[in-house]
Short mmCIF file of C-alpha atoms in Angstrom, two decimals:
data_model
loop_
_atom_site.label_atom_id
_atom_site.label_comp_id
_atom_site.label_asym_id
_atom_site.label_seq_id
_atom_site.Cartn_x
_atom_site.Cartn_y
_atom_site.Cartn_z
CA UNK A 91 86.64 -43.44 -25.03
CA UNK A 92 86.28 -45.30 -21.83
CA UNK A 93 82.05 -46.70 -21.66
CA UNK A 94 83.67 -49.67 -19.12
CA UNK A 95 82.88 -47.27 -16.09
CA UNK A 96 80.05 -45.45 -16.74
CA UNK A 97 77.33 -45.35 -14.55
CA UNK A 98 73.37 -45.23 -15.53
CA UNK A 99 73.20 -44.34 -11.68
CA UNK A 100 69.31 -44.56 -10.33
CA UNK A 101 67.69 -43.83 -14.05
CA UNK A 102 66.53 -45.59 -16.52
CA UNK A 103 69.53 -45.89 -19.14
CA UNK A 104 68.70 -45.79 -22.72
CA UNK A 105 71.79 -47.29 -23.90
CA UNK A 106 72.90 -49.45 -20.72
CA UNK A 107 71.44 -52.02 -18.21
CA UNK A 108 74.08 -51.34 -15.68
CA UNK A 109 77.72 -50.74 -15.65
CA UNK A 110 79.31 -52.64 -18.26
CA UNK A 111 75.78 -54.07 -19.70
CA UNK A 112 74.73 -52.60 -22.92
CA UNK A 113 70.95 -52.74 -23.38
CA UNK A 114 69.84 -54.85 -26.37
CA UNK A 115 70.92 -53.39 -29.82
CA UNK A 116 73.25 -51.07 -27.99
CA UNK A 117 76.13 -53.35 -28.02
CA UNK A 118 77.84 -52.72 -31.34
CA UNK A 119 77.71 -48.66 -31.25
CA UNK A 120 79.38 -49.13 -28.07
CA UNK A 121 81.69 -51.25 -29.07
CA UNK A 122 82.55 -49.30 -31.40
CA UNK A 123 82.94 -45.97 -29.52
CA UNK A 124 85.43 -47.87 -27.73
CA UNK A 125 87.23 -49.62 -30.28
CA UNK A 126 88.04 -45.54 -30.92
CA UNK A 127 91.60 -43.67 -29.80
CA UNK A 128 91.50 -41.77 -27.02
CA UNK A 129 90.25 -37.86 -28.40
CA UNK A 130 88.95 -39.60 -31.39
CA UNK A 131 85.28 -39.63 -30.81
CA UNK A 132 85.96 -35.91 -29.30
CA UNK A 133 87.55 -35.18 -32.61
CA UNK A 134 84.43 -36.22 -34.64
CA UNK A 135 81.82 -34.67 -32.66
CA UNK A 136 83.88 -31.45 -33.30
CA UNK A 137 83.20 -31.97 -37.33
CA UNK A 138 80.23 -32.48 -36.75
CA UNK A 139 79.87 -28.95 -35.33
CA UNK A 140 81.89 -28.01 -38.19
CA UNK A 141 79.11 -29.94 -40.61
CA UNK A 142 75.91 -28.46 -38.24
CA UNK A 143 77.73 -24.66 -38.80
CA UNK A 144 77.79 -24.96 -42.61
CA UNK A 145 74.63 -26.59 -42.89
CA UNK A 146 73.41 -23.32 -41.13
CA UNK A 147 71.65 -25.64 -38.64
CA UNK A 148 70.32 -23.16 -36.37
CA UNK A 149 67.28 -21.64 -34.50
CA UNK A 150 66.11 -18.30 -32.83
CA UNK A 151 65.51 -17.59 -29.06
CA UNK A 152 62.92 -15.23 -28.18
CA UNK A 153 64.38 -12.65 -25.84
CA UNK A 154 68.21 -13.87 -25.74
CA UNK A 155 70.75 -11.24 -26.76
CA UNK A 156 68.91 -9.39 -30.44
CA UNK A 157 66.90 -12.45 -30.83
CA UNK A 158 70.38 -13.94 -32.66
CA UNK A 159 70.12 -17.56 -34.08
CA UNK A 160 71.93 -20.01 -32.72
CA UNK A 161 73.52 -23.27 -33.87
CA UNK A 162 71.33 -25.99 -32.98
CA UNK A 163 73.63 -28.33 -30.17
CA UNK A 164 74.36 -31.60 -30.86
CA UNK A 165 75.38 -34.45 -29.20
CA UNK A 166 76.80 -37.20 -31.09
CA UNK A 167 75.48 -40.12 -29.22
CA UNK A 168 72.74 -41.60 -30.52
CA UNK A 169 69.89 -42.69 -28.75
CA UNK A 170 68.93 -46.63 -29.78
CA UNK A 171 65.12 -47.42 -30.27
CA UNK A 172 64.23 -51.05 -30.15
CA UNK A 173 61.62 -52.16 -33.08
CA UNK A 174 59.46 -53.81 -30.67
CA UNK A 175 59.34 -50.28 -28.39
CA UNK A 176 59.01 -48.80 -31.55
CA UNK A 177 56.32 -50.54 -32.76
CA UNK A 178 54.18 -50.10 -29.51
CA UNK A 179 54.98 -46.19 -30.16
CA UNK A 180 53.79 -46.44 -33.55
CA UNK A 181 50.87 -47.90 -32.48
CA UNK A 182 49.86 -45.86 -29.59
CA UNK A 183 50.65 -42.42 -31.67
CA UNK A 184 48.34 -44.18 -34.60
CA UNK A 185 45.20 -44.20 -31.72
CA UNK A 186 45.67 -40.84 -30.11
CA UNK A 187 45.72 -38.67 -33.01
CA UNK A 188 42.66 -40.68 -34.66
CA UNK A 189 41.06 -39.74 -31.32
CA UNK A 190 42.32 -36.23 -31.02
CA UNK A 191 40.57 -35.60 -34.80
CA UNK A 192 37.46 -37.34 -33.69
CA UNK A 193 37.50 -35.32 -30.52
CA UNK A 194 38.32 -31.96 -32.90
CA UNK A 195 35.11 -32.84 -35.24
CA UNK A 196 33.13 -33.03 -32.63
CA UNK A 197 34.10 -30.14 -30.70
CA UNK A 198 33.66 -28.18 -33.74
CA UNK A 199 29.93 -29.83 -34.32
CA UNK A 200 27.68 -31.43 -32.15
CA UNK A 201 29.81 -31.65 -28.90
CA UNK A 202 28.54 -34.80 -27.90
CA UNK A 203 31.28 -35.66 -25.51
CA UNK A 204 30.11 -32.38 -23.42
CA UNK A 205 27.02 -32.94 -23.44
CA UNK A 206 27.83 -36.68 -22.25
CA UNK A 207 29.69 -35.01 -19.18
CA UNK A 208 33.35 -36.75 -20.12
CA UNK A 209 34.89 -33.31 -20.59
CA UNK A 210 33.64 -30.06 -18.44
CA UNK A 211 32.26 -27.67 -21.51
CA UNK A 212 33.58 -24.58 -19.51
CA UNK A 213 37.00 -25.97 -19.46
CA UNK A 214 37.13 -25.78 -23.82
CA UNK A 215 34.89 -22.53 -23.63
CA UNK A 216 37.80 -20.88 -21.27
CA UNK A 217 40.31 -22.72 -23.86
CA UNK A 218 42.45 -20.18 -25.85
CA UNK A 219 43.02 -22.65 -28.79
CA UNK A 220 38.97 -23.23 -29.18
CA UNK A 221 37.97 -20.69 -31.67
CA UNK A 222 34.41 -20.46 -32.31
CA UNK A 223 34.48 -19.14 -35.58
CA UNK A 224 35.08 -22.77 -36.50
CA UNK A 225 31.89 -23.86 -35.14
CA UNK A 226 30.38 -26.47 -38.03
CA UNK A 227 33.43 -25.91 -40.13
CA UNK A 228 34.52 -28.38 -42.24
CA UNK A 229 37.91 -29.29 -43.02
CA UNK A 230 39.31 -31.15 -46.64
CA UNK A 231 38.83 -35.37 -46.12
CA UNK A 232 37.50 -34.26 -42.39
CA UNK A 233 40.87 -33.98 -41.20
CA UNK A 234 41.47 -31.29 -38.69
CA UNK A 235 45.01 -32.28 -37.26
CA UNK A 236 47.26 -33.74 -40.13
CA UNK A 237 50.69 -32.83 -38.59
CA UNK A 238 51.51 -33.33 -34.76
CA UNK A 239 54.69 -33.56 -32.79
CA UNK A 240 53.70 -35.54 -29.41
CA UNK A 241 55.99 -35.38 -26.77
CA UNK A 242 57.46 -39.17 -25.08
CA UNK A 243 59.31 -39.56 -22.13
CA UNK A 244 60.28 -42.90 -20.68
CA UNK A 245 60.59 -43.11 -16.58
CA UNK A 246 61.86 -45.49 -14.40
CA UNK A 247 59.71 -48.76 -14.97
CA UNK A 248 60.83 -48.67 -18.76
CA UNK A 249 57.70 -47.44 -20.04
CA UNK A 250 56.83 -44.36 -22.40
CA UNK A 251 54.49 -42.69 -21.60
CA UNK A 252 52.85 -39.26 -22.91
CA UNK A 253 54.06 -35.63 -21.99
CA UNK A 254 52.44 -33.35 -24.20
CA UNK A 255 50.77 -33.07 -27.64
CA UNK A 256 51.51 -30.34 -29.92
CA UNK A 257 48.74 -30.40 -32.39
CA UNK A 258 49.27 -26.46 -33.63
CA UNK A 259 52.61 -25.94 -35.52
CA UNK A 260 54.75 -28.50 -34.06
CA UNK A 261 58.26 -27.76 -35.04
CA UNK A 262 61.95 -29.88 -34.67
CA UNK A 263 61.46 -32.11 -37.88
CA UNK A 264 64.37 -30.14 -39.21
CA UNK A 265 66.69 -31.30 -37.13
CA UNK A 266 65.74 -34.86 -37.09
CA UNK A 267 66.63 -34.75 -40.89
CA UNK A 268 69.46 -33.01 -40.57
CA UNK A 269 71.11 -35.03 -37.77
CA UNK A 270 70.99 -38.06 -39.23
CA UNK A 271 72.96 -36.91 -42.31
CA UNK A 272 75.45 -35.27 -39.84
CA UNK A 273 76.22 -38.93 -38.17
CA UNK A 274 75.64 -40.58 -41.46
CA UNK A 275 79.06 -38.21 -42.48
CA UNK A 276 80.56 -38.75 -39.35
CA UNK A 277 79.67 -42.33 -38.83
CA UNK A 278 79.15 -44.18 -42.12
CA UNK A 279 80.40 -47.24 -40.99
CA UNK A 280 77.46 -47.83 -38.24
CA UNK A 281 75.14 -47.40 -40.56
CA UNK A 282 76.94 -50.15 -42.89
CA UNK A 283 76.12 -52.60 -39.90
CA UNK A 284 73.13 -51.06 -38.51
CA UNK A 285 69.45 -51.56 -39.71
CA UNK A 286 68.44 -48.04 -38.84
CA UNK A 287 65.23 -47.19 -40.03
CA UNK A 288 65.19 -44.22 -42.67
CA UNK A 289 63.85 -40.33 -41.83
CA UNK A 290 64.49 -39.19 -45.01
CA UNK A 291 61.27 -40.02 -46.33
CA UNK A 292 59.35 -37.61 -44.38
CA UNK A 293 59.86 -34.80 -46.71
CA UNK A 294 58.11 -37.02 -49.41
CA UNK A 295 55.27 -38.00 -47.01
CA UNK A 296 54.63 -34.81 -45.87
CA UNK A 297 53.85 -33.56 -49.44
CA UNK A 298 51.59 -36.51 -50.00
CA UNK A 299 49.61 -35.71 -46.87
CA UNK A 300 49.61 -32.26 -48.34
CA UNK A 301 48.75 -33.72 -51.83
CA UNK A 302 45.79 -35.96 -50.08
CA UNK A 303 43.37 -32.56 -48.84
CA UNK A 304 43.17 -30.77 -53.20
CA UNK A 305 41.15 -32.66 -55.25
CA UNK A 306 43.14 -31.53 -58.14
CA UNK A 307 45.79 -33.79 -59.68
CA UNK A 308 48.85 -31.06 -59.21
CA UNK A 309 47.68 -28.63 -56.36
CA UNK A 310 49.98 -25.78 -55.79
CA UNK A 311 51.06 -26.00 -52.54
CA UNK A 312 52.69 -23.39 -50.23
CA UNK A 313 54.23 -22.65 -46.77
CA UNK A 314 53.30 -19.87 -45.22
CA UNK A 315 56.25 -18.60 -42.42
CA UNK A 316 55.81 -15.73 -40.58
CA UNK A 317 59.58 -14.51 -41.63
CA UNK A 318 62.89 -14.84 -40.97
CA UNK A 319 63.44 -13.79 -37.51
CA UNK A 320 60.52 -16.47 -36.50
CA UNK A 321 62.46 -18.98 -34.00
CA UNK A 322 61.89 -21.70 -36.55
CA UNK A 323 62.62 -19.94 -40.07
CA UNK A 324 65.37 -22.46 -40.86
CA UNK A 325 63.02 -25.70 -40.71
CA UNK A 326 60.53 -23.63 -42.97
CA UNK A 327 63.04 -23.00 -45.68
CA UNK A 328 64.34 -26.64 -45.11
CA UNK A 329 61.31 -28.49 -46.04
CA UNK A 330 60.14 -26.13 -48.47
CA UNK A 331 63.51 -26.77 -50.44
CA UNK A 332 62.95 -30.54 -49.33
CA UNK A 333 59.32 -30.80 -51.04
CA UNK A 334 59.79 -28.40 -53.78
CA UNK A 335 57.32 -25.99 -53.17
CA UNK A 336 57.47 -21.97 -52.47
CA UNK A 337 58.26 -20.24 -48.83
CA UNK A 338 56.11 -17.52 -49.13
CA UNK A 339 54.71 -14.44 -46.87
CA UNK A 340 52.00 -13.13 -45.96
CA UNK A 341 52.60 -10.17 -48.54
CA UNK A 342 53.27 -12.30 -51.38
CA UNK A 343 49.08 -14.07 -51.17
CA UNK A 344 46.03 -12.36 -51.47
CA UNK A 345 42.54 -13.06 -52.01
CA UNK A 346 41.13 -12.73 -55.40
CA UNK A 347 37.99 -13.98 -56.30
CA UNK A 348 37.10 -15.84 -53.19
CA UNK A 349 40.42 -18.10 -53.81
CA UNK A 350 43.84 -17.13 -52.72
CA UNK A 351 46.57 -16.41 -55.21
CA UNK A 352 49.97 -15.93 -54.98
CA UNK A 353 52.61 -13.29 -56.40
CA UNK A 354 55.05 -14.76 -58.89
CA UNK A 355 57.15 -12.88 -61.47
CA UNK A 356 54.60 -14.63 -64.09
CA UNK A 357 52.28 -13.41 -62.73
CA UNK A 358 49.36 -14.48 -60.53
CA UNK A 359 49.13 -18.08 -59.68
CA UNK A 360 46.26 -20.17 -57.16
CA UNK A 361 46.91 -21.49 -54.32
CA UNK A 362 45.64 -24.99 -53.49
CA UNK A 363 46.88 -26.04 -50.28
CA UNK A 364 48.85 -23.97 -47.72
CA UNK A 365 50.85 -25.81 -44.81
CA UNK A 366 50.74 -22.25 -42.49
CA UNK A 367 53.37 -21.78 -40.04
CA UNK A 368 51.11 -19.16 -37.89
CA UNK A 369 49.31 -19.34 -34.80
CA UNK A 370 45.19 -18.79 -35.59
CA UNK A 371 45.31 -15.79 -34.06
CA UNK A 372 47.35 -13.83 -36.47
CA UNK A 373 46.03 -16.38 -39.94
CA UNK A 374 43.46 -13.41 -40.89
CA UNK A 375 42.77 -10.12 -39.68
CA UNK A 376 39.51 -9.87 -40.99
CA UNK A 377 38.61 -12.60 -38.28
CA UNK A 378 41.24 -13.44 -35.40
CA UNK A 379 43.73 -9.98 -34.68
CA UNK A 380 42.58 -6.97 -36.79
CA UNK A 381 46.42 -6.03 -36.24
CA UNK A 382 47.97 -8.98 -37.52
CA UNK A 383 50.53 -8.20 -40.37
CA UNK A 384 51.56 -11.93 -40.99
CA UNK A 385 47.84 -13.53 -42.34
CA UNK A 386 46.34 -12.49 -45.09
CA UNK A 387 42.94 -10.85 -45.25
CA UNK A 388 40.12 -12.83 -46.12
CA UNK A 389 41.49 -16.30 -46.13
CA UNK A 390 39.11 -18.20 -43.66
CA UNK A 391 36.36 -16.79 -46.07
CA UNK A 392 38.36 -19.10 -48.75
CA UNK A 393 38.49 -22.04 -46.49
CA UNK A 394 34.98 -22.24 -45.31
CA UNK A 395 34.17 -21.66 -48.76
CA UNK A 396 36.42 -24.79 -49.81
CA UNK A 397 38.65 -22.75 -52.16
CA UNK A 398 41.99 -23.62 -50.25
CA UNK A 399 42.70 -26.16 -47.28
CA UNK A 400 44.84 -25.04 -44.89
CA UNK A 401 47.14 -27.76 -42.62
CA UNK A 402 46.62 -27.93 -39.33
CA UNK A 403 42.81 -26.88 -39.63
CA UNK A 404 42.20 -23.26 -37.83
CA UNK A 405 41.05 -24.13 -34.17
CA UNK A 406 43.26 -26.95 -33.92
CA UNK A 407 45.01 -25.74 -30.47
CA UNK A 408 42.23 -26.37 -28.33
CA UNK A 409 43.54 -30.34 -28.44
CA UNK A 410 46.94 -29.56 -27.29
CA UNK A 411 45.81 -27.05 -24.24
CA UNK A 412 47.61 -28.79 -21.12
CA UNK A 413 44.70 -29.39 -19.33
CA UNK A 414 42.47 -30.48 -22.06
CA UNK A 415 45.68 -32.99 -22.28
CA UNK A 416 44.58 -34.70 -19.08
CA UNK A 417 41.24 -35.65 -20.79
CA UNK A 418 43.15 -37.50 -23.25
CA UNK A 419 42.83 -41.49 -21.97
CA UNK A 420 39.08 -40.59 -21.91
CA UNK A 421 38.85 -39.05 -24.72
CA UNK A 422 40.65 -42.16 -26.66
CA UNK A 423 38.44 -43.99 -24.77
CA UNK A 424 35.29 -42.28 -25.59
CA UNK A 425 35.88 -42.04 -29.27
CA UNK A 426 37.38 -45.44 -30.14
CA UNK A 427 36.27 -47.96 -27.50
CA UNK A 428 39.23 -48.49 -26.43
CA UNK A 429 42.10 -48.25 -23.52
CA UNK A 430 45.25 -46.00 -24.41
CA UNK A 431 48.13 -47.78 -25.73
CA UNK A 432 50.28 -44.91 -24.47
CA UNK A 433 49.46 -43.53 -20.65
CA UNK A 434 49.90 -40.15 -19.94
CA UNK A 435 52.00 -38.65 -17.22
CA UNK A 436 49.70 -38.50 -13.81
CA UNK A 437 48.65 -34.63 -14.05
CA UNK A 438 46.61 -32.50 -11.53
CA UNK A 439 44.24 -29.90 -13.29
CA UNK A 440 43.90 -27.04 -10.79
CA UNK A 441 40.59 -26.10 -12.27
CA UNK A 442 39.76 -28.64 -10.58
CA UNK A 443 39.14 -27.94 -6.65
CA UNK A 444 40.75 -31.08 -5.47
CA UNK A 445 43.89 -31.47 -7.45
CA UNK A 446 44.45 -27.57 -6.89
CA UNK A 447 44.38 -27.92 -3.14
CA UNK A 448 46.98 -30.79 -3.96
CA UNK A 449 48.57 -28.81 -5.63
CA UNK A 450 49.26 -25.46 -3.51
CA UNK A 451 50.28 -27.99 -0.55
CA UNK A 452 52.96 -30.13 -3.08
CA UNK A 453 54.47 -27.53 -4.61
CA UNK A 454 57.70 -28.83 -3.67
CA UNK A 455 57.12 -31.57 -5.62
CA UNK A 456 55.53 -30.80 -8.49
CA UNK A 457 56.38 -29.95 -12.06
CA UNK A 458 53.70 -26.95 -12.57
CA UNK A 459 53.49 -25.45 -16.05
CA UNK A 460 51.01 -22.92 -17.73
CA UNK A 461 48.37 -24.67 -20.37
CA UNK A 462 48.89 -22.49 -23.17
CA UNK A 463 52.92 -22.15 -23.00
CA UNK A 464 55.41 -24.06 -24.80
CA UNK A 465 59.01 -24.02 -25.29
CA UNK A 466 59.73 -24.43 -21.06
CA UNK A 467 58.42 -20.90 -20.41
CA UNK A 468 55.98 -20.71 -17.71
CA UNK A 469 57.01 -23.52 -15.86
CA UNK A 470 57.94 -24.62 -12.52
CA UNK A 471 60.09 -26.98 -11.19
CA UNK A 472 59.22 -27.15 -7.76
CA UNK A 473 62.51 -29.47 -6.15
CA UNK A 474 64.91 -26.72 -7.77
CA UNK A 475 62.50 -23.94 -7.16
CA UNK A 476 63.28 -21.20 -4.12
CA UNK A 477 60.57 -20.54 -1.61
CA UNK A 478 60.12 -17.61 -2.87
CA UNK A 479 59.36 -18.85 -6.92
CA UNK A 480 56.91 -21.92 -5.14
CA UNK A 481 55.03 -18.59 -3.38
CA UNK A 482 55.01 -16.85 -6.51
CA UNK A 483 54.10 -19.66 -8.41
CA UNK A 484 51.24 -20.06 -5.70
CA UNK A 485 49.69 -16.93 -6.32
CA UNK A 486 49.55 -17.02 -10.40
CA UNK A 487 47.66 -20.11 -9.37
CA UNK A 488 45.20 -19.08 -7.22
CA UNK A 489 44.95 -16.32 -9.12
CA UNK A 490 44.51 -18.00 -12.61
CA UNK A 491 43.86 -21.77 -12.06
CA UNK A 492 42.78 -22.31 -15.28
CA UNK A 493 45.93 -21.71 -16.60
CA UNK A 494 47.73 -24.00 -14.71
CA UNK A 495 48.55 -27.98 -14.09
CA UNK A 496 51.24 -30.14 -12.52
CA UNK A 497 52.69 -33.38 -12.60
CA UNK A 498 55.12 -35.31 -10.41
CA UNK A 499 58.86 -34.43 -11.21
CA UNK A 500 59.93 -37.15 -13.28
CA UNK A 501 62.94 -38.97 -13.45
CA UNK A 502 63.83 -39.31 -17.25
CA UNK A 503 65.53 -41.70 -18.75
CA UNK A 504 69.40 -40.46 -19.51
CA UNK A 505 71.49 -41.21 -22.44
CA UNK A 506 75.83 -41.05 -22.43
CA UNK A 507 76.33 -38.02 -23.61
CA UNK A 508 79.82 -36.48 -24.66
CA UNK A 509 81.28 -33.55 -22.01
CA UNK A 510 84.59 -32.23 -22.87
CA UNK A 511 86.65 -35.25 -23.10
CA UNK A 512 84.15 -38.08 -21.13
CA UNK A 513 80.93 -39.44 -21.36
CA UNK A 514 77.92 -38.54 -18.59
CA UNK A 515 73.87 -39.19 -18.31
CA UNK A 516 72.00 -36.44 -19.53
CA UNK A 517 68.16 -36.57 -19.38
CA UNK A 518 66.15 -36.95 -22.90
CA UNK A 519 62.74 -36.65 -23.99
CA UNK A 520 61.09 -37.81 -27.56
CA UNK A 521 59.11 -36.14 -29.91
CA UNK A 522 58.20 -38.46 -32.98
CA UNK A 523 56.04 -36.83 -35.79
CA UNK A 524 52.82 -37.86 -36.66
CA UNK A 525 51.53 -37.39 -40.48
CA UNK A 526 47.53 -37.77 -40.82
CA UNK A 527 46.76 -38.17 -44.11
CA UNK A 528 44.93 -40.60 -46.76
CA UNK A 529 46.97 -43.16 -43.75
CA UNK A 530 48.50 -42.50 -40.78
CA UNK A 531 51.93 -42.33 -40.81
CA UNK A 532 54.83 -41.52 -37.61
CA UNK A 533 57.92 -40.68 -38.72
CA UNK A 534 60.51 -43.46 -37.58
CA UNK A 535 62.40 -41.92 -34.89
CA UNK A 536 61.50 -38.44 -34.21
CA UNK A 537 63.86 -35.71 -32.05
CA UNK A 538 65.37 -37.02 -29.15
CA UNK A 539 66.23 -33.75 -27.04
CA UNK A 540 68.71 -34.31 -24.33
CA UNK A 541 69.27 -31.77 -21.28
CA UNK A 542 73.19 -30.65 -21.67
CA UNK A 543 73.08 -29.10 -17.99
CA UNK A 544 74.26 -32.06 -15.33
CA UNK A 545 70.96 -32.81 -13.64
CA UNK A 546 68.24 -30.39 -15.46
CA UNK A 547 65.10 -32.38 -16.55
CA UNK A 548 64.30 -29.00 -18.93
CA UNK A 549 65.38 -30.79 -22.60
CA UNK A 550 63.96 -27.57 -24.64
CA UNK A 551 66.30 -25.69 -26.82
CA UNK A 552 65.45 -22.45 -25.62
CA UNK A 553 66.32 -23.53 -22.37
CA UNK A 554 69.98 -25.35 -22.94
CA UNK A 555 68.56 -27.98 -24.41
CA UNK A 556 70.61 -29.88 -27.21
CA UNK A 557 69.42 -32.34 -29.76
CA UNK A 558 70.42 -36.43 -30.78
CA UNK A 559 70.48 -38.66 -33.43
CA UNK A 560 67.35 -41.10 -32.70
CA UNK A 561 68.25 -45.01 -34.17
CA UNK A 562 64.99 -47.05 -34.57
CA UNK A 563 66.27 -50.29 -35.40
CA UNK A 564 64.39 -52.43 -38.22
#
């Protein structure tokens, strides 16, 4: 496989200075891949297809053909992470989600940074994530967000800078775990010279942060999925199997007692701790949707009470809204004294008068995206956009601004990727996983998602997106 001629082009290169200059730590993998016969390195990223199929490495997309599951793509170039960029990620993750709990507690409590005028109070009143039912709630060791998936992307000047948090029920950690023991299969020699840093820990970690919020020396701990034809099923069964603890329903708990129990062929057994897979809205019936059929009646009586903690704490989203995103730097900065390590993306709220007159009159330029979406839906890219989406887009704007904010259209950094029988850039984000427990802890590495379209900036996997290996050297 020929790496002599490729060409980063005008983006930052994760793997390559120029043409024919690996980056720093780069310079063996490639090396390698070259040292390969021609069709070789074609040859092993079809096993490891073959490997991803029997693994059963898939995941669901909402509205394609049935809602079938699909096998997860995978490209079998890894993406490199320096330790000293890792170690400023580490560090910057570390801040922001000690903020983003402070920020949660205080939401929840005395809203002191409304009242101080940092953060408009109508913008988290109009929030969809802010549930008031959690108003002086108070969550096991005071932690409201113990698992969070923040997205990274890395521009032009080399820096990393923040793209979104995802402080509800991030998923992906799945297929970090299960990538690396794909290219540890197909690649076992790298890893004989490389000082990758380990993922398979997180499994272990994850359980202790779990472990951390009972009191009791062996707490019975449970995930709660909404099913099998949930997009994200696999990674639920996956780390349940990983941490040895039951997958379970919402028909197999109820609440006895005051304390929530679940169904086993012994009989019924408590429940401790339950790491819930479901949005708030549908966790109880008897509080958030009366015509939810995935929570289970009763249960937020059980947590207020302090008979069961439940991870992330109910009420949660309001920290990952987009535009309550944009408060961020202040919020770090409000809580904690201090400056953000890592800088978000420049965003304009259109709430706000100003940036939504920017806005309408930019839309050509802008990356516009709905505050309560995820996955790529509701967004707008406005340089591959038609006149007639911009217009549309226009009007859902003026119409909701709330609902809305933009950013410039970045130019993300690219990694070689494998097409057909060549290498080309495709664009990549990060999302590293953040563990907020007794300490906090970010999983080395995280889920490098690459854009497998030539030229699409739009990495997620409902979307065409594909997934890499991420190396963060020790």
């Amino acid at each position: 496989m020929k790496f002599s001629t490729y060409d980063p082009g005008e983006f930052y290169d994760e793997l390559f200075e120029g043409i024919g200059r690996p980056r720093r730590g780069s310079a063996l993998l490639l090396r390698k891949f070259a040292s390969l016969a021609d069709g070789e390195l074609r040859k092993r990223q079809q096993a490891a297809e073959r490997v991803i199929l029997n693994m059963g490495m898939t995941f669901g997309v909402y509205g394609s053909d049935g809602g079938q599951e699909h096998i997860f793509p995978f490209d079998i170039v890894p993406r490199i992470v320096t330790a000293s960029d890792w170690s400023h990620i580490e560090s910057g993750l570390q801040q922001r989600i000690r903020a983003l709990n402070c920020f949660l507690d205080d939401i929840y409590h005395g809203q002191k940074i409304l009242k101080d005028g940092v953060i408009p109070g109508e913008l988290i009143y109009s929030c969809k994530g802010f549930q008031p039912v959690c108003m002086g709630l108070n969550p096991p060791r005071g932690i409201w967000c113990h698992i969070a998936g923040i997205d990274l992307v890395r521009i032009g000047d080399g820096r990393f800078y923040v793209l979104e948090d995802n402080n509800r029920c991030p998923s992906g950690v799945a297929y970090v775990l299960e990538a690396r023991q794909v290219m540890k299969r197909t690649f076992p020699e790298l890893f004989e010279a490389y000082r990758v840093r380990p993922v398979d820990e997180y499994p272990s970690r994850l359980l202790s942060t779990l472990q951390f919020l009972s009191d009791l020396p062996d707490p019975t701990i449970v995930i709660l999925t909404p099913g099998s034809y949930n997009s994200a099923y696999y990674e639920h069964s996956l780390l349940a199997q990983k941490m040895g603890v039951e997958l379970v329903e919402a028909g197999d708990l109820a609440v006895i007692d005051g304390s929530v129990h679940m169904r086993t062929t012994k009989g019924s057994q408590r429940v401790d701790v339950i790491y819930r897979r479901i949005n708030d809205d549908f966790l109880d019936p008897l509080v958030f949707r009366p015509d939810s059929l995935l929570g289970i009646p009763g249960i937020m009586a059980a947590y207020k009470n302090g008979r069961v903690a439940i991870v992330n704490a109910p009420g949660t989203g309001v920290s990952d809204d987009k535009a309550v995103y944009a408060y961020v730097p202040k919020i770090i900065n409000y809580y904690l004294a201090e400056e953000p390590l890592l800088p978000n993306v420049p965003t304009y709220v259109c709430w706000e008068n100003r940036d939504r007159a920017y806005v309408l009159e930019h839309l050509d330029e802008l990356v516009v995206k709905a505050t309560n979406e995820a996955g790529g839906y509701g967004m707008m890219i406005g340089p591959q956009a038609s006149k007639q989406e911009r217009e549309d887009c226009a009007r859902r704007i003026q119409a909701d601004p709330r609902n809305y904010i933009a950013q410039p259209t970045l130019a993300l950094s690219r990694v070689p990727t494998l097409v057909e029988d060549h290498i080309e850039g495709r664009h990549v984000d990060l999302r590293p996983y953040v563990l907020f427990g007794r300490d906090v802890y970010v999983l080395p590495g995280g889920m490098t998602r690459v854009a497998l379209r030539k030229g699409s900036l739009v990495v997620n996997s409902s979307q065409g997106g594909g997934n890499k290996d991420t190396w963060v050297l020790s």
